[in-house]
PDB file of C-alpha atoms in Angstrom:
ATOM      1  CA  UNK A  46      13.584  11.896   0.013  1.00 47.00           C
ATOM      2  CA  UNK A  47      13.748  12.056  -3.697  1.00 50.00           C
ATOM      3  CA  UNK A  48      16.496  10.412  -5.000  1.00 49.00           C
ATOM      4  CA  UNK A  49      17.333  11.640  -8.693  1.00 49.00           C
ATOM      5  CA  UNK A  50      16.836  14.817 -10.775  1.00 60.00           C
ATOM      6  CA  UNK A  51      15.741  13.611 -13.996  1.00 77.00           C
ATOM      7  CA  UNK A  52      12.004  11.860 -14.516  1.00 89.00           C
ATOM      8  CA  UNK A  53      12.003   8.210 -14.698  1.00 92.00           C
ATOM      9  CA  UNK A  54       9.157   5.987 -15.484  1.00 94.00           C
ATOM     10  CA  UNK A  55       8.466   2.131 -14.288  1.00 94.00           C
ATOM     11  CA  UNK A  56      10.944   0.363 -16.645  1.00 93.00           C
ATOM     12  CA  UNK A  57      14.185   2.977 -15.392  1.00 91.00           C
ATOM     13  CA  UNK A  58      12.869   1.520 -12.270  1.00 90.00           C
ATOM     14  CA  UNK A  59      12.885  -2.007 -13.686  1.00 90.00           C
ATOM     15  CA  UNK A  60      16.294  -1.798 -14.900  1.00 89.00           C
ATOM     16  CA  UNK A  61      17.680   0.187 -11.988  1.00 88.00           C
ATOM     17  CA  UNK A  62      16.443  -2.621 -10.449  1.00 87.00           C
ATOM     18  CA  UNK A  63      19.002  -4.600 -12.648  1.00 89.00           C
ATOM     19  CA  UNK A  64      21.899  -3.317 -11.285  1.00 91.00           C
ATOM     20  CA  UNK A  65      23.970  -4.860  -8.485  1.00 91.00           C
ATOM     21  CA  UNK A  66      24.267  -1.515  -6.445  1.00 90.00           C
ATOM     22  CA  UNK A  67      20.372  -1.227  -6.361  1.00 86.00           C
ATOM     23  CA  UNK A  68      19.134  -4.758  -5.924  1.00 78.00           C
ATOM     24  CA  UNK A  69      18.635  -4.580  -2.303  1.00 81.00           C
ATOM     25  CA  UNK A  70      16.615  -1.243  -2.389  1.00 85.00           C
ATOM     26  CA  UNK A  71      12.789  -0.240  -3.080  1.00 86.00           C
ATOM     27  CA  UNK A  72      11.632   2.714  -4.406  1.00 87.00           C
ATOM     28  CA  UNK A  73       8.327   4.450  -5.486  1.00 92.00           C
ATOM     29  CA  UNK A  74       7.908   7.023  -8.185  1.00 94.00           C
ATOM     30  CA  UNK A  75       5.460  10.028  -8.418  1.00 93.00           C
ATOM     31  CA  UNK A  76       5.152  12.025 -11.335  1.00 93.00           C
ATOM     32  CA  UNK A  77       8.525  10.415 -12.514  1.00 94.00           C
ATOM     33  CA  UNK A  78      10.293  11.528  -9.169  1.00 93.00           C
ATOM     34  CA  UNK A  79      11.821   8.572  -7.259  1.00 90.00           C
ATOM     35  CA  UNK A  80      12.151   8.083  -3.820  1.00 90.00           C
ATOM     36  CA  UNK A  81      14.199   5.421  -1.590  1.00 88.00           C
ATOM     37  CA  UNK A  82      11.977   3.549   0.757  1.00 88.00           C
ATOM     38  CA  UNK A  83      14.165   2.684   3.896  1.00 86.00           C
ATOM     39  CA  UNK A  84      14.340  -0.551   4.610  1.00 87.00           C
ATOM     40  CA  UNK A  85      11.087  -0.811   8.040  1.00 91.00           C
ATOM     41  CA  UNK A  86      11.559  -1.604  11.270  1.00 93.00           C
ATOM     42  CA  UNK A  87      10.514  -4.122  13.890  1.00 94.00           C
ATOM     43  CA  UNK A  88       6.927  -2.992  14.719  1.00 94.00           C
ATOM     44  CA  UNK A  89       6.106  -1.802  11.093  1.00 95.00           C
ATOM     45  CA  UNK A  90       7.475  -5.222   9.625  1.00 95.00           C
ATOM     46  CA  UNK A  91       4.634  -7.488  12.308  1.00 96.00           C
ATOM     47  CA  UNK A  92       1.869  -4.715  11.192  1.00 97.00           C
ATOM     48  CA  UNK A  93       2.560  -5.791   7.693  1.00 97.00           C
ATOM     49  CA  UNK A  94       2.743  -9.386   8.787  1.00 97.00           C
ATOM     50  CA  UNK A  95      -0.562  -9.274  10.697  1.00 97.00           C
ATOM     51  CA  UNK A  96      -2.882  -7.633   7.989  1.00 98.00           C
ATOM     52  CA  UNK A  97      -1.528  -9.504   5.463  1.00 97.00           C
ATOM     53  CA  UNK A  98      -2.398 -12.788   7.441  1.00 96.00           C
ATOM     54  CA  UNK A  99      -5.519 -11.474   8.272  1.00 96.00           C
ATOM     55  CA  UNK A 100      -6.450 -10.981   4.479  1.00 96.00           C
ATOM     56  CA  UNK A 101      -4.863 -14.150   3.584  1.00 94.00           C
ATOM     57  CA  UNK A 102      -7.742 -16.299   5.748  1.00 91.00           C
ATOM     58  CA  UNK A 103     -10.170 -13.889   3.592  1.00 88.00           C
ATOM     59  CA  UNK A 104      -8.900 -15.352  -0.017  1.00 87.00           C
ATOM     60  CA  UNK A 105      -8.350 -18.506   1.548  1.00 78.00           C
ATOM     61  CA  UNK A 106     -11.501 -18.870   2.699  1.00 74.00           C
ATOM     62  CA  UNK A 107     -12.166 -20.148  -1.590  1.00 70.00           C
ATOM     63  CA  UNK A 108     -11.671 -16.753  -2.955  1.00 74.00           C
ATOM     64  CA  UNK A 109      -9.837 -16.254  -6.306  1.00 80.00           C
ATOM     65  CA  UNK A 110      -8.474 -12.785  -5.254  1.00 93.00           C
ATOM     66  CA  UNK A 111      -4.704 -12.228  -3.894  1.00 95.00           C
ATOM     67  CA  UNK A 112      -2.962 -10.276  -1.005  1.00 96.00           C
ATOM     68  CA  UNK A 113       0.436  -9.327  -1.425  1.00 96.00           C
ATOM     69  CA  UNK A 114       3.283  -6.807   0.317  1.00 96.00           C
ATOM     70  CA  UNK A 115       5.210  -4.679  -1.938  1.00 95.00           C
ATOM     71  CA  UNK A 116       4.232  -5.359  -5.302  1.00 96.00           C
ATOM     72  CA  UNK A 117       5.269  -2.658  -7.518  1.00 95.00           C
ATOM     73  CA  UNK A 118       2.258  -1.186  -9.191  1.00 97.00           C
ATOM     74  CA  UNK A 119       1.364   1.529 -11.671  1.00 97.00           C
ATOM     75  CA  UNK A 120      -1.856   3.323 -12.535  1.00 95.00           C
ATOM     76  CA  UNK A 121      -2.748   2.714 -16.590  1.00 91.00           C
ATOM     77  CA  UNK A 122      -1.308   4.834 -18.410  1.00 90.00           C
ATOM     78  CA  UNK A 123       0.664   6.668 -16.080  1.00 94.00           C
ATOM     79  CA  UNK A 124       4.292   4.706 -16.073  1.00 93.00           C
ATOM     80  CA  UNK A 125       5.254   7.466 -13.984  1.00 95.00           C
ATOM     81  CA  UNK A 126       4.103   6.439 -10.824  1.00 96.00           C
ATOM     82  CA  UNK A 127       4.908   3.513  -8.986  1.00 97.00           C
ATOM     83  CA  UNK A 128       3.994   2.420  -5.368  1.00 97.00           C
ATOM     84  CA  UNK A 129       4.719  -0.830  -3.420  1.00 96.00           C
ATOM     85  CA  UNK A 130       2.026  -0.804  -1.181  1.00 97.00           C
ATOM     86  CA  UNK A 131       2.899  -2.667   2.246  1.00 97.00           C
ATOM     87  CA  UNK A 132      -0.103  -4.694   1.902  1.00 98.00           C
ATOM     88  CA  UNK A 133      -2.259  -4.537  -1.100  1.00 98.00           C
ATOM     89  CA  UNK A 134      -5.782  -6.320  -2.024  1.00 97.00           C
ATOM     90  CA  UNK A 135      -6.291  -7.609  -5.431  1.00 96.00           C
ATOM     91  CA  UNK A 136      -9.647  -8.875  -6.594  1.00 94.00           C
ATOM     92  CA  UNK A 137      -9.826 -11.571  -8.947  1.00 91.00           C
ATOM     93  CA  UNK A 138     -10.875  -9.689 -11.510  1.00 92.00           C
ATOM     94  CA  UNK A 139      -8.716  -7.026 -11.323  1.00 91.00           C
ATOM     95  CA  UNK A 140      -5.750  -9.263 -12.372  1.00 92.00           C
ATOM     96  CA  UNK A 141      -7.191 -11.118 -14.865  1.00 86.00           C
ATOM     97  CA  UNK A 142      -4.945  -9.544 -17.790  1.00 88.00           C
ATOM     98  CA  UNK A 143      -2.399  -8.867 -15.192  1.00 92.00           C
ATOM     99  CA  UNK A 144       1.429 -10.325 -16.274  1.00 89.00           C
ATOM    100  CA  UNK A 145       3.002 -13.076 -13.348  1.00 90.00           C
ATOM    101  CA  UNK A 146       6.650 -11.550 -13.891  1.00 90.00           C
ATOM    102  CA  UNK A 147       6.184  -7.349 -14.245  1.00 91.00           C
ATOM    103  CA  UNK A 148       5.047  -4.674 -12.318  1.00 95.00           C
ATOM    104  CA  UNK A 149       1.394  -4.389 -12.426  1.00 96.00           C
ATOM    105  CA  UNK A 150      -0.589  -1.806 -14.214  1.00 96.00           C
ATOM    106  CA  UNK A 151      -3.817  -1.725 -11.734  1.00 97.00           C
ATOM    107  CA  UNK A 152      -3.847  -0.351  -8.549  1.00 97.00           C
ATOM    108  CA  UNK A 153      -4.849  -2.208  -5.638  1.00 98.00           C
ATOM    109  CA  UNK A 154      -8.939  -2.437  -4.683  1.00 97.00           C
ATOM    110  CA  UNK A 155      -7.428  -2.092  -1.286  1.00 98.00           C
ATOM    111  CA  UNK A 156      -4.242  -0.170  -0.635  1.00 98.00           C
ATOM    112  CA  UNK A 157      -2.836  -0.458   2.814  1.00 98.00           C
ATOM    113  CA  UNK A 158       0.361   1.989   3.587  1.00 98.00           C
ATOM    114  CA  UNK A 159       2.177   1.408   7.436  1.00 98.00           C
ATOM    115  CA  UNK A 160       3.320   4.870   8.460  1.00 97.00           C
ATOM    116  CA  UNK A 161       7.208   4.869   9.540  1.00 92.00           C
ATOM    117  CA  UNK A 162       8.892   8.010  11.230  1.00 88.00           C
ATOM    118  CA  UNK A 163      10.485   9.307   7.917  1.00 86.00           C
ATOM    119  CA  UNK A 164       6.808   9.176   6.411  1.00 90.00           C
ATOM    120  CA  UNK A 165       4.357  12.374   6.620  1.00 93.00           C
ATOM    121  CA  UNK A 166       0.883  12.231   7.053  1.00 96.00           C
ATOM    122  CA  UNK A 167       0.789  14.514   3.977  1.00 95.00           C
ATOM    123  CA  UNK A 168       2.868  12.205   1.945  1.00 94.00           C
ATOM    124  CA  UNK A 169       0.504   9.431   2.837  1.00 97.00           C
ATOM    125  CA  UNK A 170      -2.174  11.151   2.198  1.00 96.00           C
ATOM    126  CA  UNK A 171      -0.734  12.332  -1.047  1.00 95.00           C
ATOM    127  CA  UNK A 172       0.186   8.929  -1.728  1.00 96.00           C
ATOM    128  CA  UNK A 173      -3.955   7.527  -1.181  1.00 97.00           C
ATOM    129  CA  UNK A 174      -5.342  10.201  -3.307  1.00 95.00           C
ATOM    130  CA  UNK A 175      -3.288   8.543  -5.920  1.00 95.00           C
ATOM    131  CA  UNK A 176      -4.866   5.483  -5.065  1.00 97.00           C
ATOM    132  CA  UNK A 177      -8.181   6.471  -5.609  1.00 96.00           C
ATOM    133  CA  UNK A 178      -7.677   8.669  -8.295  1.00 94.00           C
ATOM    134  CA  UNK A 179      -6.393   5.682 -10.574  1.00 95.00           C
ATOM    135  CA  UNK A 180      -9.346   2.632  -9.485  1.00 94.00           C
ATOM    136  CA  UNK A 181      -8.422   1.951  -5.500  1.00 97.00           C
ATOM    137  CA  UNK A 182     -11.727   1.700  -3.665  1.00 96.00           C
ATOM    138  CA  UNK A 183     -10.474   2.169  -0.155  1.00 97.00           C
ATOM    139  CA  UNK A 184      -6.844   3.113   1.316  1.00 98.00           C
ATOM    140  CA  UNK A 185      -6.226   2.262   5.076  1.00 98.00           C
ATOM    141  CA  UNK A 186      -3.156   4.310   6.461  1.00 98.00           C
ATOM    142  CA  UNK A 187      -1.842   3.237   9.439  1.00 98.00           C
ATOM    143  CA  UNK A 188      -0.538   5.182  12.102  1.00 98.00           C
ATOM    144  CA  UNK A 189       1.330   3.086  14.538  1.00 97.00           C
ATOM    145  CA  UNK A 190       1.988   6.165  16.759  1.00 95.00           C
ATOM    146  CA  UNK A 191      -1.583   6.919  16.701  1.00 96.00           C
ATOM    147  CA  UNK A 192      -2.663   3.230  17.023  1.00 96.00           C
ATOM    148  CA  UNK A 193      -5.183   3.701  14.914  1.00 97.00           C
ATOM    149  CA  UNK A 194      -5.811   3.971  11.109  1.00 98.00           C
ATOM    150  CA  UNK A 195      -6.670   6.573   8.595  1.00 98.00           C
ATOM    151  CA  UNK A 196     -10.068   5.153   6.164  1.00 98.00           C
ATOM    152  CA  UNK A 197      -9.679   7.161   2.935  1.00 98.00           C
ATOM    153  CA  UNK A 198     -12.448   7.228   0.385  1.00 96.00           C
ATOM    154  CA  UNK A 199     -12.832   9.371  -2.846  1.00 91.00           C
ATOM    155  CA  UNK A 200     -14.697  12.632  -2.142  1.00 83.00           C
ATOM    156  CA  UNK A 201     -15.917  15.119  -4.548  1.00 73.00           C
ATOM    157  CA  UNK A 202     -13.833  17.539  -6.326  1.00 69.00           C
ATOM    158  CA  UNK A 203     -10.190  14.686  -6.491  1.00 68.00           C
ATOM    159  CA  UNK A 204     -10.487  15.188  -2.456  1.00 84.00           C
ATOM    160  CA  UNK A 205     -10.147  12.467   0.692  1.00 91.00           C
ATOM    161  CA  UNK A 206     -13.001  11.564   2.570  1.00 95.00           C
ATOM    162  CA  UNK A 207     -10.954  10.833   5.711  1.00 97.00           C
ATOM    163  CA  UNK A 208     -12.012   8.429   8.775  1.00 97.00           C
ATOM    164  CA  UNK A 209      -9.887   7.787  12.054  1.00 98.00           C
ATOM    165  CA  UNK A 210     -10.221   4.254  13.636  1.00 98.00           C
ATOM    166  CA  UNK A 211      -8.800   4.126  16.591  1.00 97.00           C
ATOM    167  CA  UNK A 212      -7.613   1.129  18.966  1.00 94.00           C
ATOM    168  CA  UNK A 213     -11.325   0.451  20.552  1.00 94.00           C
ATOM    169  CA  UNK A 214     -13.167  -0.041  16.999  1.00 97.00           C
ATOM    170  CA  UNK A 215     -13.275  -2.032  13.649  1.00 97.00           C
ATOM    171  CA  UNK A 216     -12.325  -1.949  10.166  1.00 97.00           C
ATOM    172  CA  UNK A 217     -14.600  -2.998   7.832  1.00 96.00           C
ATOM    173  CA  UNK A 218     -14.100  -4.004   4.174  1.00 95.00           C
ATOM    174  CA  UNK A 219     -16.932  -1.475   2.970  1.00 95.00           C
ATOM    175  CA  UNK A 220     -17.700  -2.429  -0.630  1.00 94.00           C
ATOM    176  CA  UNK A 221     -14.183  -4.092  -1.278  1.00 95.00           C
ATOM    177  CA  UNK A 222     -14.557  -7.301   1.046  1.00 94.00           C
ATOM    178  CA  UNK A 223     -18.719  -7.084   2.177  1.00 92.00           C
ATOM    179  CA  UNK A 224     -19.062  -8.354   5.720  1.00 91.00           C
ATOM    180  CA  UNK A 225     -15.364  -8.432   6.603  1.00 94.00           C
ATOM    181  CA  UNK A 226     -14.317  -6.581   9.900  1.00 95.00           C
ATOM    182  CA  UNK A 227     -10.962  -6.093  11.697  1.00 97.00           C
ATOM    183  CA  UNK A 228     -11.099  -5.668  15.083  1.00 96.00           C
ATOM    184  CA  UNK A 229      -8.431  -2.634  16.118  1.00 97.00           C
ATOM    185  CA  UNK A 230      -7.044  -4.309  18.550  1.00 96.00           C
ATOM    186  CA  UNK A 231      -6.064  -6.899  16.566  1.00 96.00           C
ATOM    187  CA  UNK A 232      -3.128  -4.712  15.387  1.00 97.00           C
ATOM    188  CA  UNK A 233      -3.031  -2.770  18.859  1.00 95.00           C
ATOM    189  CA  UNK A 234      -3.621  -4.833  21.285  1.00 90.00           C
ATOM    190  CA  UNK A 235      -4.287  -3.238  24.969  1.00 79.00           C
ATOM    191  CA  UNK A 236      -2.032  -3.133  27.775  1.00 64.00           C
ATOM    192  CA  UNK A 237      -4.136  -5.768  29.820  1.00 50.00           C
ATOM    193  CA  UNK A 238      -4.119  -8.286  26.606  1.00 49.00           C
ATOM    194  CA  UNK A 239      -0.149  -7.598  25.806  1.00 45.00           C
TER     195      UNK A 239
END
């Protein structure tokens, strides 16, 4: 739900931010519209959890890149669009020039958005086009009602090249992370393994 009239860019977000009445709330901006993210619920919050675990053993494994949940970032030159991803891969050298303390201004090589009920599949779709369009390689959506995940690539023409994974297959890291693979059930298990 949009949650203003007039267009904002990332630093009305950053002092919004300021304020004591919206210091416990996240937002997102598209196109200088901002909308509230509710705060997520049990099953979205250990989604978020597990993948970002999962990626962590990837860096961790003596890789300079970073994994992080809900980093405000912004496409260059656009300060009117902001996402906080739920998880989001950063390669090393995409944050070489990248501030500690600010929002960044690089999107994520890989964007991963958790779908919640008050989320479309449009708006998530919408939301990994932007991705892509501004340096993302790959954008998993996940649809915990679907127990599976959306793979978006760029297609010709600003479109999605869209791929369903469901709960009996893998994830791989395509050109983002080479080799790495996430088996589905992983983040839905089955109802023998539960």
């Amino acid at each position: 739900m949009a949650t203003q009239e007039r267009l904002l860019d990332v630093d009305a977000v950053s002092e919004l931010m300021r304020q004591p009445e919206f210091a416990d709330k996240r937002f997102y901006l598209i196109s200088g519209v901002m909308y509230e993210m509710p705060p997520v619920k049990r099953r979205h919050s250990k989604l978020s959890v597990t993948i970002s675990s999962i990626l962590l053993n990837v860096v961790d494994e003596g890789r300079l890149d970073e994994v992080h949940t809900e980093i405000g970032c912004y496409p260059q030159g656009d300060r009117r669009t902001l996402f906080a991803p739920d998880v989001a891969y950063f390669s090393h050298a995409s944050l070489s020039q990248q501030p500690e303390d600010e929002f960044l201004s690089v999107m994520p090589d890989l964007a991963i958005e958790i779908a919640s009920p008050s989320d479309s599949l449009a708006q998530l779709r919408r939301k990994a086009a932007i991705y892509l369009d501004n340096g993302s390689s790959l954008v998993w959506i996940v649809l915990p009602a679907e127990k599976g995940v959306d793979v978006c690539h760029s297609a010709a023409g600003s479109r999605l090249d869209i791929e369903f994974v469901g709960q009996d297959g893998k994830l791989s890291g395509d050109d983002v992370l080479p080799g790495f693979e996430l088996e589905m059930t992983r983040l839905f298990p089955s109802a023998e393994s539960s």
